[in-house]
PDB file of C-alpha atoms in Angstrom:
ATOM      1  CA  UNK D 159      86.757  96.852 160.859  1.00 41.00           C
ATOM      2  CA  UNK D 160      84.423  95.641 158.487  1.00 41.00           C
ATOM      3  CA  UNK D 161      80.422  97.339 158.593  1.00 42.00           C
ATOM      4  CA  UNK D 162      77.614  94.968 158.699  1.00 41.00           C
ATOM      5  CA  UNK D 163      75.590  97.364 155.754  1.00 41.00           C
ATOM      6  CA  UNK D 164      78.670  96.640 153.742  1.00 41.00           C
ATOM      7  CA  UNK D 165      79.189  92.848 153.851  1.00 40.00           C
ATOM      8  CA  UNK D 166      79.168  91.587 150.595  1.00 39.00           C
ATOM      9  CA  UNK D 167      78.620  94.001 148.479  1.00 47.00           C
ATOM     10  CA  UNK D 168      81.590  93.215 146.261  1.00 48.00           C
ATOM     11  CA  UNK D 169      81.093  91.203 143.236  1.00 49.00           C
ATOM     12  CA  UNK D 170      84.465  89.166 145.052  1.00 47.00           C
ATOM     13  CA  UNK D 171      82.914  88.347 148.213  1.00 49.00           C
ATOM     14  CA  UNK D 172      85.752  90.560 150.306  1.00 49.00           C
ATOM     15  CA  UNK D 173      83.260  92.208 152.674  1.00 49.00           C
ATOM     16  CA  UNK D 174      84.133  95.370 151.371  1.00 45.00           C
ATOM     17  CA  UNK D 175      82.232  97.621 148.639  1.00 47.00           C
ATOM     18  CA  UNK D 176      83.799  96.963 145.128  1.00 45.00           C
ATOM     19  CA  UNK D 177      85.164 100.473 144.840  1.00 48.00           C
ATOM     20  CA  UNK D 178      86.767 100.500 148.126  1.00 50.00           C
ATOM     21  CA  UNK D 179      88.415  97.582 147.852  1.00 52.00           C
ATOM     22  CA  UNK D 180      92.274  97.550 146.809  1.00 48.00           C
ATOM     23  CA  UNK D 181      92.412  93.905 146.093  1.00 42.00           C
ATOM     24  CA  UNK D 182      89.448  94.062 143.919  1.00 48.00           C
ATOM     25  CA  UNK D 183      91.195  97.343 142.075  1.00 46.00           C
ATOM     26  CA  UNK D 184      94.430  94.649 141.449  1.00 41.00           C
ATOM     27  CA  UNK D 185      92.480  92.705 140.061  1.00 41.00           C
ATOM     28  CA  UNK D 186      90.534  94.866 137.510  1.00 46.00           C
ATOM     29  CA  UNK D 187      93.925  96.869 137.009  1.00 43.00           C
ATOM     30  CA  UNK D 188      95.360  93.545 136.491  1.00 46.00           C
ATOM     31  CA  UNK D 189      92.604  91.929 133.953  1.00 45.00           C
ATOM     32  CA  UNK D 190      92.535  95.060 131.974  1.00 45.00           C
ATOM     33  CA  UNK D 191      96.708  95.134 131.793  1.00 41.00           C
ATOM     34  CA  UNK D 192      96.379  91.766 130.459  1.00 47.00           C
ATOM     35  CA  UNK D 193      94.210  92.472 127.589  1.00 43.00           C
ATOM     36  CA  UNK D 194      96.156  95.362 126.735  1.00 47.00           C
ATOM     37  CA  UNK D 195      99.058  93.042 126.693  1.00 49.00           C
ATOM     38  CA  UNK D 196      97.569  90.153 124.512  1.00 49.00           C
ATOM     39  CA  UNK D 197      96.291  92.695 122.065  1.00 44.00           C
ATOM     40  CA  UNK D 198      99.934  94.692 121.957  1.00 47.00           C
ATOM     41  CA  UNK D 199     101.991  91.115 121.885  1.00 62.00           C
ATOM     42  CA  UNK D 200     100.971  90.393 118.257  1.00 66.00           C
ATOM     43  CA  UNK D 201     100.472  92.941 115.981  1.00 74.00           C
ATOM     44  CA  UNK D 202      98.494  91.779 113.105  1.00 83.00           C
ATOM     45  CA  UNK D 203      95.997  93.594 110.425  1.00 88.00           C
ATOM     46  CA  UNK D 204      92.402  92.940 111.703  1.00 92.00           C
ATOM     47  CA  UNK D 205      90.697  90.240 110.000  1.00 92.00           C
ATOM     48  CA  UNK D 206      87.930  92.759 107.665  1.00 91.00           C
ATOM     49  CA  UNK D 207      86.823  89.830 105.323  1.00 86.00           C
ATOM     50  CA  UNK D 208      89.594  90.214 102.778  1.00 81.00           C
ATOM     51  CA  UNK D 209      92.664  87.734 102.794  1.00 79.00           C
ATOM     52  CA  UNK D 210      91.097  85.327 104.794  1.00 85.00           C
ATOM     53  CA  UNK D 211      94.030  82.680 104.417  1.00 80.00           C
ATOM     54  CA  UNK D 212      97.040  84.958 105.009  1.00 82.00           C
ATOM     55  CA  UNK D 213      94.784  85.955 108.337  1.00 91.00           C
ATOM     56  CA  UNK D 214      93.651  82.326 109.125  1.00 90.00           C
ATOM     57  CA  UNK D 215      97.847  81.317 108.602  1.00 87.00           C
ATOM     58  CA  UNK D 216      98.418  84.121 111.082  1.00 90.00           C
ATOM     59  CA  UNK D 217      96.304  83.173 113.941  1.00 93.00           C
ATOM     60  CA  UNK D 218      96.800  79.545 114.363  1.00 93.00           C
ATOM     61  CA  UNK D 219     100.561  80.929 114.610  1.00 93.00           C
ATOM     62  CA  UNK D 220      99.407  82.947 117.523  1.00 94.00           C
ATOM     63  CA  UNK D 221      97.631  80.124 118.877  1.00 95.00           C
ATOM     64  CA  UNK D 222     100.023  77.668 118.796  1.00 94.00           C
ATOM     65  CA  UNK D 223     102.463  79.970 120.484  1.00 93.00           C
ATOM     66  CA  UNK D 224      99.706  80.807 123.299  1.00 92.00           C
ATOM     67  CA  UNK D 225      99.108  76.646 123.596  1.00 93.00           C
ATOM     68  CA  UNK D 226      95.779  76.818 122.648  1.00 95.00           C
ATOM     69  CA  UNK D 227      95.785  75.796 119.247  1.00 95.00           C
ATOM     70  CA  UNK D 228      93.763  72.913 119.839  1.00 95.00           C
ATOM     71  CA  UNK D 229      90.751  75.129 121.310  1.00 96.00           C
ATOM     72  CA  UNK D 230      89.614  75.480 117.430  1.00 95.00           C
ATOM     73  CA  UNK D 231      89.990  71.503 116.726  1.00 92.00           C
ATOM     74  CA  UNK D 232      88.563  68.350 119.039  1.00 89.00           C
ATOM     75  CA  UNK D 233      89.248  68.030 122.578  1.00 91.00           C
ATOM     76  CA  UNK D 234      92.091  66.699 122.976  1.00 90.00           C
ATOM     77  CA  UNK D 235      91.680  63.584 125.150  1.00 91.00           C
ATOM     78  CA  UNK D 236      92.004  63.270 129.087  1.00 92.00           C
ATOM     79  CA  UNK D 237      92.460  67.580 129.321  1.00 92.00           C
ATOM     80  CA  UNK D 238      90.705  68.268 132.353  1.00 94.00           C
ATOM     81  CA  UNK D 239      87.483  70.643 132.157  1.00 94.00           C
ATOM     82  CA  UNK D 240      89.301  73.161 133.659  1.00 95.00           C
ATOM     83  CA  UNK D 241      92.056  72.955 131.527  1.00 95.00           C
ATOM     84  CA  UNK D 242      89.962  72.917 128.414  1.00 96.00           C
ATOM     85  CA  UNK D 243      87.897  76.305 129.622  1.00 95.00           C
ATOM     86  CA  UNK D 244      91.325  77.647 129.681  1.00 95.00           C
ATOM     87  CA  UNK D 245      92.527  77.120 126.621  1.00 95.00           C
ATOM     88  CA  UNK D 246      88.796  77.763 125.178  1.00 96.00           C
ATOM     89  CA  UNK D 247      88.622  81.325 126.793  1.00 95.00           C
ATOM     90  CA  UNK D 248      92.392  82.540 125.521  1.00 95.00           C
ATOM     91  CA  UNK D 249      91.658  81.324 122.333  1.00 95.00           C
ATOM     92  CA  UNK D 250      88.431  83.069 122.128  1.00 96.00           C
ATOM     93  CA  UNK D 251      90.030  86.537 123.223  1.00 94.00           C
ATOM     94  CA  UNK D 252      92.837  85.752 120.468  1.00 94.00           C
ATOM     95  CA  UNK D 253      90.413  85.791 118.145  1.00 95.00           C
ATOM     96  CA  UNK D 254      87.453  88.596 119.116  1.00 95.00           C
ATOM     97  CA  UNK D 255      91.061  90.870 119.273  1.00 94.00           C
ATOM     98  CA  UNK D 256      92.084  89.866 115.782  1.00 94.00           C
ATOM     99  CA  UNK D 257      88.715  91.066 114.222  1.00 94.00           C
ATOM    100  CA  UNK D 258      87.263  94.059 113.018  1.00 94.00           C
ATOM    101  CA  UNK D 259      84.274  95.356 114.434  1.00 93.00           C
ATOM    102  CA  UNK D 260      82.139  94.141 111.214  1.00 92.00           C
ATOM    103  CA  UNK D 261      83.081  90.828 111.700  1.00 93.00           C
ATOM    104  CA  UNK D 262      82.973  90.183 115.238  1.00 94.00           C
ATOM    105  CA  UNK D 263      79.364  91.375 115.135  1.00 93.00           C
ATOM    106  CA  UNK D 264      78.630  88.138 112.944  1.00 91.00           C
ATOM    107  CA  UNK D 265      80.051  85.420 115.466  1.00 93.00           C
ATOM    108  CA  UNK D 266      79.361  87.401 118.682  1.00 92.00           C
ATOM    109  CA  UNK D 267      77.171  84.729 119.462  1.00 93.00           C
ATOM    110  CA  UNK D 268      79.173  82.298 119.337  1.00 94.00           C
ATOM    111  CA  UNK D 269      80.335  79.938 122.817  1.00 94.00           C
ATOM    112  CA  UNK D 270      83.481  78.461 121.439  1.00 95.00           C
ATOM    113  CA  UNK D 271      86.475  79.475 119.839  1.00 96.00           C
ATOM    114  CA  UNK D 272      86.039  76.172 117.391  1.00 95.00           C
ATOM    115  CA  UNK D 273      82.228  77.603 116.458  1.00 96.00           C
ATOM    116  CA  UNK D 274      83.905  80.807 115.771  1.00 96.00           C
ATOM    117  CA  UNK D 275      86.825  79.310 113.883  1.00 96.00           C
ATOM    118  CA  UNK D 276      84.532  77.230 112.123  1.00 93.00           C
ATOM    119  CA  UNK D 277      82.061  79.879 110.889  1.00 94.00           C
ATOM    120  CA  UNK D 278      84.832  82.269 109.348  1.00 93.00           C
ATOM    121  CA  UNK D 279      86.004  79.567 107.839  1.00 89.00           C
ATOM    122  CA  UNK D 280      82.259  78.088 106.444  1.00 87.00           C
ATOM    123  CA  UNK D 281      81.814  82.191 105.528  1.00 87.00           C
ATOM    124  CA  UNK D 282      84.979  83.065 103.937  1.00 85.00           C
ATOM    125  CA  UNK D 283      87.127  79.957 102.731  1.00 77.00           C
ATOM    126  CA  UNK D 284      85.346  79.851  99.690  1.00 69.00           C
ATOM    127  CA  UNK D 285      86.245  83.325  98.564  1.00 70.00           C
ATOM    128  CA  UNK D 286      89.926  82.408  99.107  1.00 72.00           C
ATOM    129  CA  UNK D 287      89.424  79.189  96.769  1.00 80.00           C
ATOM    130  CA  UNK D 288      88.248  82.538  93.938  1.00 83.00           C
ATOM    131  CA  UNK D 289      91.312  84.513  95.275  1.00 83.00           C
ATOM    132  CA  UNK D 290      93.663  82.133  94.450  1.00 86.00           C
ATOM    133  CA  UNK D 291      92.382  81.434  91.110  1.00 91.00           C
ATOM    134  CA  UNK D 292      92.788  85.825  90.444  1.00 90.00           C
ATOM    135  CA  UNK D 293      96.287  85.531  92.150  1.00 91.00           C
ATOM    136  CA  UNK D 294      97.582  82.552  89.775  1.00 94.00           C
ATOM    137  CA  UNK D 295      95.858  84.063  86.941  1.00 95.00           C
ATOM    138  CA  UNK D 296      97.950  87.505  87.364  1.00 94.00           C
ATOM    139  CA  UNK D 297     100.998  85.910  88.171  1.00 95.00           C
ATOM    140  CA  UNK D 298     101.539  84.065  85.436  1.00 95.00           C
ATOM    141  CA  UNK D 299     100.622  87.004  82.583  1.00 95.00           C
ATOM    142  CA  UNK D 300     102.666  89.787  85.205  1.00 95.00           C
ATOM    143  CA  UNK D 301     104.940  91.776  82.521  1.00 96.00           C
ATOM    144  CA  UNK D 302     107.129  94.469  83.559  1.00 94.00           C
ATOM    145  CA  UNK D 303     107.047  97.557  81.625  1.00 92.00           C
ATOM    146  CA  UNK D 304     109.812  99.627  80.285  1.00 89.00           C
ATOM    147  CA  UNK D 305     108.969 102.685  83.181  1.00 90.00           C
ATOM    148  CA  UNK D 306     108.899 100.067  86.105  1.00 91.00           C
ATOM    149  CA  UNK D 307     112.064 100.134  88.284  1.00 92.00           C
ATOM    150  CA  UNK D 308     113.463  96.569  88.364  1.00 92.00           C
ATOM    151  CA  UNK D 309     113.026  96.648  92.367  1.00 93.00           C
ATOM    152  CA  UNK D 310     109.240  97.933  92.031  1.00 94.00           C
ATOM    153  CA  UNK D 311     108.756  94.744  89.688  1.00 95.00           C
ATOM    154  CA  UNK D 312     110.686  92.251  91.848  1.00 95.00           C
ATOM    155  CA  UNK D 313     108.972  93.465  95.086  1.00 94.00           C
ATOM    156  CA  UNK D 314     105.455  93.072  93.453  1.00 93.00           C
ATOM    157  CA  UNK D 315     106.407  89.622  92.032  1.00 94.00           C
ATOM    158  CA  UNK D 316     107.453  88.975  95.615  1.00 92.00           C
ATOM    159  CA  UNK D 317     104.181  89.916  96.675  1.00 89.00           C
ATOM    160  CA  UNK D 318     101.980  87.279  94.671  1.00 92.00           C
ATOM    161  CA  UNK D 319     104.353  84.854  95.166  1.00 92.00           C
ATOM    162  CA  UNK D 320     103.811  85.273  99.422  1.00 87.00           C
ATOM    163  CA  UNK D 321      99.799  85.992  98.746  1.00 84.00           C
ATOM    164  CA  UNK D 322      99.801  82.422  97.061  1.00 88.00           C
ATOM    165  CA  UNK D 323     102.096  80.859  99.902  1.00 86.00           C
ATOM    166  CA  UNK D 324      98.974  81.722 102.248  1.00 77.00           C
ATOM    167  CA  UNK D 325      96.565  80.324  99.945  1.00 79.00           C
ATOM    168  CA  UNK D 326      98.574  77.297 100.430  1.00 80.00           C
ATOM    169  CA  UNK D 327      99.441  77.362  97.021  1.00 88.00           C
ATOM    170  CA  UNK D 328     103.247  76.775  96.852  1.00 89.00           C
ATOM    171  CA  UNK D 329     105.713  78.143  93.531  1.00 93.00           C
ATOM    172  CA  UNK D 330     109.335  76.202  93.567  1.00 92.00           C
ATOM    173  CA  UNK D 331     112.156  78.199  93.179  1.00 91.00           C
ATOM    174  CA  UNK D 332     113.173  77.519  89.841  1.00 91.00           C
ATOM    175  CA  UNK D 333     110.111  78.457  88.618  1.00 94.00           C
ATOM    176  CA  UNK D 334     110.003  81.540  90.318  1.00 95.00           C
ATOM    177  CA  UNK D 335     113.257  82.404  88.586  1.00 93.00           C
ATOM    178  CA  UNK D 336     111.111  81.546  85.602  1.00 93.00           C
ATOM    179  CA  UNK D 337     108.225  83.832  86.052  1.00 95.00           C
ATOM    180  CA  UNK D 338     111.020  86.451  86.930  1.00 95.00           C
ATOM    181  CA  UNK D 339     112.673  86.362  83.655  1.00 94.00           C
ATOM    182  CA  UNK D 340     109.649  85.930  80.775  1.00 94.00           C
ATOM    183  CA  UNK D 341     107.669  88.878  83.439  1.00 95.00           C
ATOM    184  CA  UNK D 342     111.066  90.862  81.799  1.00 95.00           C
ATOM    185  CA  UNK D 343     110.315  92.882  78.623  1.00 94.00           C
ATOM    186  CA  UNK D 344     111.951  92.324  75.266  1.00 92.00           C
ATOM    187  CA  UNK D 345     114.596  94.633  75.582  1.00 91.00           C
ATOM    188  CA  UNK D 346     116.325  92.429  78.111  1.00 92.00           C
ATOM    189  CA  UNK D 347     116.313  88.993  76.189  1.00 92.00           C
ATOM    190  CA  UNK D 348     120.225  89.313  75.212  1.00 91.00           C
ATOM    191  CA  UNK D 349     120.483  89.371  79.400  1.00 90.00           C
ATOM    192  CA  UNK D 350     118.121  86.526  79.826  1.00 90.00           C
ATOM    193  CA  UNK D 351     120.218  84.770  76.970  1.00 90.00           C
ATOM    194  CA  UNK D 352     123.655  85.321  78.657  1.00 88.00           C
ATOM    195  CA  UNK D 353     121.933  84.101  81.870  1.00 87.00           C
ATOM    196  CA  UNK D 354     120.534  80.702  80.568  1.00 85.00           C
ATOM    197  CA  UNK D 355     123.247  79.787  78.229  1.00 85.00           C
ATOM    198  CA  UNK D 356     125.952  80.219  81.293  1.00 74.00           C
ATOM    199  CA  UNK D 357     124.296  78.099  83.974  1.00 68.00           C
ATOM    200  CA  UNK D 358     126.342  75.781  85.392  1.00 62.00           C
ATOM    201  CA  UNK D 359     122.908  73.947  87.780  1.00 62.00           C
ATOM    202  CA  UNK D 360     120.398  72.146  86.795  1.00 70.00           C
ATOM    203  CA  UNK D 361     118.044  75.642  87.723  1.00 74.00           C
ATOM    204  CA  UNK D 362     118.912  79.259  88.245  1.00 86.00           C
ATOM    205  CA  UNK D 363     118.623  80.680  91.728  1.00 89.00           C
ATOM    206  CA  UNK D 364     115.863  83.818  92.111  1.00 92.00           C
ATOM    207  CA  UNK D 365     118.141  86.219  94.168  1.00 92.00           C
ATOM    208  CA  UNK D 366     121.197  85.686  91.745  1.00 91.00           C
ATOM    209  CA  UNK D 367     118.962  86.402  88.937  1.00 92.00           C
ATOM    210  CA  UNK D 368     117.270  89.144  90.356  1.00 93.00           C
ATOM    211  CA  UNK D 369     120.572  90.457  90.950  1.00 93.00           C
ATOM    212  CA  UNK D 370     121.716  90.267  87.856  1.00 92.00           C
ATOM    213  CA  UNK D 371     118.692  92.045  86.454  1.00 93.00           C
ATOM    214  CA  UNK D 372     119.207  95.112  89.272  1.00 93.00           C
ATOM    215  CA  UNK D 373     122.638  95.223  87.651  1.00 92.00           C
ATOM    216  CA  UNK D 374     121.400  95.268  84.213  1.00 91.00           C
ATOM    217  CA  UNK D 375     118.895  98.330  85.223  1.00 90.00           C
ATOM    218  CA  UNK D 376     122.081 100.311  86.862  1.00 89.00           C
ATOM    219  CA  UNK D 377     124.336  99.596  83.551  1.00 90.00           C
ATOM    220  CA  UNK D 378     121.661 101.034  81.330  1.00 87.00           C
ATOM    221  CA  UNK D 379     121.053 104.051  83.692  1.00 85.00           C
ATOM    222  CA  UNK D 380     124.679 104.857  83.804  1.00 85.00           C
ATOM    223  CA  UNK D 381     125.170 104.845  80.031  1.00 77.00           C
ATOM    224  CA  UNK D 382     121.737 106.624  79.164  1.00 66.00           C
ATOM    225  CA  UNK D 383     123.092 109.222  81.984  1.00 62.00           C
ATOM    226  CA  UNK D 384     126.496 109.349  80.059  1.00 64.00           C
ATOM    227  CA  UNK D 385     124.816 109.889  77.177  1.00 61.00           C
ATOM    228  CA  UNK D 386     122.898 112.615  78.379  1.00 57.00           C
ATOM    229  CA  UNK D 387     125.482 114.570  79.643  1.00 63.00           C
ATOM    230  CA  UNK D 388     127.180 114.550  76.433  1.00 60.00           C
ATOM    231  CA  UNK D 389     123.959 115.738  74.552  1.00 62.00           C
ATOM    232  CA  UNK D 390     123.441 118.437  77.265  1.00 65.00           C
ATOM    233  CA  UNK D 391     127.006 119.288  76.004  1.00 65.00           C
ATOM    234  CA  UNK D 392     126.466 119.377  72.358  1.00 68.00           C
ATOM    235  CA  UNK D 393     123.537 121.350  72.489  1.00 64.00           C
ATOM    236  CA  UNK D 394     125.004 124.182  74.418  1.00 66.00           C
ATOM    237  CA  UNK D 395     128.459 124.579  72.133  1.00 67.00           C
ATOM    238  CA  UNK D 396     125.581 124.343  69.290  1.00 72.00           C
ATOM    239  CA  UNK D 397     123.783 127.540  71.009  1.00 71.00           C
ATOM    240  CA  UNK D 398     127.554 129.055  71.726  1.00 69.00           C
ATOM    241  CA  UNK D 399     128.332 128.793  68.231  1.00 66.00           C
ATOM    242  CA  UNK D 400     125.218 130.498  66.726  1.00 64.00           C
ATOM    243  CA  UNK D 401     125.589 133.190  69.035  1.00 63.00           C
ATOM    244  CA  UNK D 402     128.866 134.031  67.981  1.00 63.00           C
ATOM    245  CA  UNK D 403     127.956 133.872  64.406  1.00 60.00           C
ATOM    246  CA  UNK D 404     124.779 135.901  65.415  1.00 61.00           C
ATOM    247  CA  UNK D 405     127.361 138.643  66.921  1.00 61.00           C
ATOM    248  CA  UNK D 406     129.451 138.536  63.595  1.00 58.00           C
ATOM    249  CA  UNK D 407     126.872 138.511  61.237  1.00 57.00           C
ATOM    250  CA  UNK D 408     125.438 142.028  63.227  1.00 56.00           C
ATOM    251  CA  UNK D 409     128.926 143.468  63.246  1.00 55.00           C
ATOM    252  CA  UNK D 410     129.158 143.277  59.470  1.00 56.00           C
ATOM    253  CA  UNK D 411     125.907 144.140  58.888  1.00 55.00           C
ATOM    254  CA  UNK D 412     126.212 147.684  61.142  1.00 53.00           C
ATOM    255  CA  UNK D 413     129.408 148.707  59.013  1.00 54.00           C
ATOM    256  CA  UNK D 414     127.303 147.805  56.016  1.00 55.00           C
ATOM    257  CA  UNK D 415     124.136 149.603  56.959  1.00 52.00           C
ATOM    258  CA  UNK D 416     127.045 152.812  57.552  1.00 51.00           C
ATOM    259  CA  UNK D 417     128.359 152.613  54.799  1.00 52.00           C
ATOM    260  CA  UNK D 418     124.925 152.538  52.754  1.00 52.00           C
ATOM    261  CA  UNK D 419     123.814 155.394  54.961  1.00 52.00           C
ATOM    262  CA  UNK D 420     127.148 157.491  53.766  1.00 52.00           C
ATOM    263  CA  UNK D 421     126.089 157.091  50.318  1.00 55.00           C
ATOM    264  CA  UNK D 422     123.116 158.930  51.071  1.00 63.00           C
ATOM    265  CA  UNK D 423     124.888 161.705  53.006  1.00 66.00           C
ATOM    266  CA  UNK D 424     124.979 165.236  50.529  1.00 69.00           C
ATOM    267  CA  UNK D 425     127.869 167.792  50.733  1.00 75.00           C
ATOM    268  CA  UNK D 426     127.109 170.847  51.343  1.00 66.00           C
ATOM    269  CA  UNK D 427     130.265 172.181  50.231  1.00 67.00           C
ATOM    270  CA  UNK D 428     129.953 170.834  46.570  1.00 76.00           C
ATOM    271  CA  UNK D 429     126.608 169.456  46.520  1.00 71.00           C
ATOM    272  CA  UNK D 430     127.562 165.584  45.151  1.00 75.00           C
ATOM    273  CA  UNK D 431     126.270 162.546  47.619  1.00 72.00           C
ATOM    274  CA  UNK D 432     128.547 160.287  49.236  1.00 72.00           C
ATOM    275  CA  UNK D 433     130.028 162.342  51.505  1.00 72.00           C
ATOM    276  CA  UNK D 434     130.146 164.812  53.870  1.00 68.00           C
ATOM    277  CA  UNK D 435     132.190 168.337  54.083  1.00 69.00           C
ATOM    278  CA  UNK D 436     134.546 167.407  56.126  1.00 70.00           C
ATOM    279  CA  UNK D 437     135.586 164.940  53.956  1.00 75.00           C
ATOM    280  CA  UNK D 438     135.456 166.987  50.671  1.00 78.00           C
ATOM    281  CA  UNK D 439     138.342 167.146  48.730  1.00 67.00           C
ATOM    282  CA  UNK D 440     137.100 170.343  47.248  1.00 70.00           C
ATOM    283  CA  UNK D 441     137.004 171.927  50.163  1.00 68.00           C
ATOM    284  CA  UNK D 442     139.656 170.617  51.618  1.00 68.00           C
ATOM    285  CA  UNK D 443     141.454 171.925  48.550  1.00 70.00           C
ATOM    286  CA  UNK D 444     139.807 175.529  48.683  1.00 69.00           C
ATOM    287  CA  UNK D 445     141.241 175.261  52.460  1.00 62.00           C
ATOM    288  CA  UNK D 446     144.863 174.171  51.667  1.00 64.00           C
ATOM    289  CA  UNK D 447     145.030 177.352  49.079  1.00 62.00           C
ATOM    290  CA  UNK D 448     143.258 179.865  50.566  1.00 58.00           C
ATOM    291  CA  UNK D 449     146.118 182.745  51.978  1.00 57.00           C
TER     292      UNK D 449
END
C-alpha cells in the first residue's frame, strides 16, 4: 500500500520514493549496463587530437554499424522526430565515449552529434592535410639500415603505408613493392636485380617480395653464423698451439738454466767447477783404490 507523503516522489512517477523502488533500480542498473556495454563493444584509442583521420575513419565505422551514421550528416528525409532523437542521442554517446577528457571539454556544449562532428573536423582536419604531407615525405626517403631486421623495416613500411590509407591517401601495390625494394640498402641490389630481371607480370607482388627479402636476411645470417663458428674454431687451435709451444719452450729452457747452474757448481773434492763430488772422477778414483 502506497503512503500519501510518498506519492510521487520518484523522478518516474511510480508512487514510490526513487530508492525504494525496484523498477526504478532496473532501470538505472539497466542504463548504466548499457553504457558500460557501448563503451566495451568497440575498443578504440581515444581521440587526444593526434591522428584525427585514422580516428574520424574509425568512428563513422562504429556508426554505421550502430545505424546512426547519418546523425553527423542531413536529416535524412521523412525519419520521424522520434526516430531522429534516436539516432541523434546514440550517436552523441558514440562519440563523448570515443574522446579524451581534453577534447570532450571543447564540444561539451554542443546539442548535436553533427555540431560535434563538425567542429573536430573544422578544429583538426587541417592538421591531417600537414600530416599527410610529413607521412608522404618520410615514406618516400625511408632507407633501411644495415642493423635493421628485415621484419622491423617491413612492419614500419607497413605502418606509413596504413597511416596514409586513413589520410585517404591511397599507394597501389606495385608501387609499394617499389618503395620496398629502393627503402633496401646497397648491399642487397644483386637480390633486387635477380628479382626484377625474373618477373614474369607486368608488377611484382609486395608479400612475394618481402618474402624474398626475409629469405635473403636468413641466408646471410646462416653463413655469417657459419663463418663464425669456424673463426671461434681457429682462434682456439691458434691459443692451443701457443700453449704447447709455450710448455716446450719452458721445458728446454729449465734443462738449460740446470745445466748453466752445474757449471757454476765447485767440487769440493778437487776444487775445479762444473761439478759436484759425487760426480768427481777423482774421487771416485781415490774411492775405487783405496784398500
Amino acid at each position: 500500500m502506497l503512503h500519501a507523503s510518498n506519492q510521487f516522489d520518484c523522478p518516474n512517477k511510480c508512487g514510490i520514493r526513487a530508492k525504494g523502488c525496484r523498477y526504478c533500480k532496473l532501470i538505472s542498473v539497466g542504463e548504466q549496463v548499457s553504457v558500460n556495454t557501448m563503451a566495451a563493444k568497440y575498443e578504440i584509442e581515444k581521440f587526444n587530437r593526434s591522428n584525427f583521420s585514422l580516428w574520424k575513419l574509425k568512428m563513422r565505422a562504429i556508426l554505421r554499424k550502430d545505424n546512426c551514421l547519418a546523425a553527423i550528416e542531413d536529416r535524412p528525409i521523412g525519419i520521424t522526430d522520434d526516430r531522429w532523437k534516436e539516432m541523434d542521442d546514440n550517436a552523441i554517446a558514440h562519440l563523448h565515449l570515443a574522446m579524451a577528457d581534453t577534447v570532450l571539454s571543447s564540444v561539451a556544449e554542443k546539442k548535436t552529434a553533427k555540431e560535434i562532428w563538425d567542429t573536430l573536423t573544422g578544429l583538426y582536419e587541417a592538421k591531417s592535410l600537414h600530416n599527410k604531407i610529413f607521412l608522404k615525405r618520410r615514406l618516400y626517403t625511408f632507407r633501411m639500415s644495415e642493423s635493421t631486421s628485415v621484419t622491423d623495416h617491413i612492419n614500419n613500411l607497413n605502418t606509413l603505408f596504413s597511416q596514409l590509407t586513413a589520410l585517404e591517401y591511397h599507394i597501389a601495390e606495385n608501387e609499394r613493392t617499389e618503395l620496398l625494394l629502393q627503402s633496401l640498402p646497397d648491399s642487397y641490389d644483386q637480390l633486387i636485380i635477380n628479382l626484377t630481371n625474373n618477373i614474369l607480370t607486368d608488377y611484382l607482388v609486395f608479400n612475394d617480395v618481402a618474402a624474398a627479402v626475409l629469405e635473403e636476411e636468413s641466408r646471410r645470417k646462416n653463413k655469417e653464423d657459419k663463418l663464425f663458428t669456424s673463426q671461434q674454431t681457429e682462434a682456439l687451435l691458434m691459443m692451443r698451439g701457443r700453449s704447447m709451444a709455450r710448455g716446450s719452450s719452458g721445458s728446454q729452457n729449465h734443462s738449460r738454466s740446470k745445466s748453466r747452474s752445474k757449471k757454476n757448481f765447485k767440487c769440493y773434492h778437487c776444487g775445479k767447477r762444473g761439478h759436484v763430488k759425487k760426480d768427481c772422477w777423482h774421487y771416485k778414483n781415490t774411492v775405487e783404490k783405496a784398500p
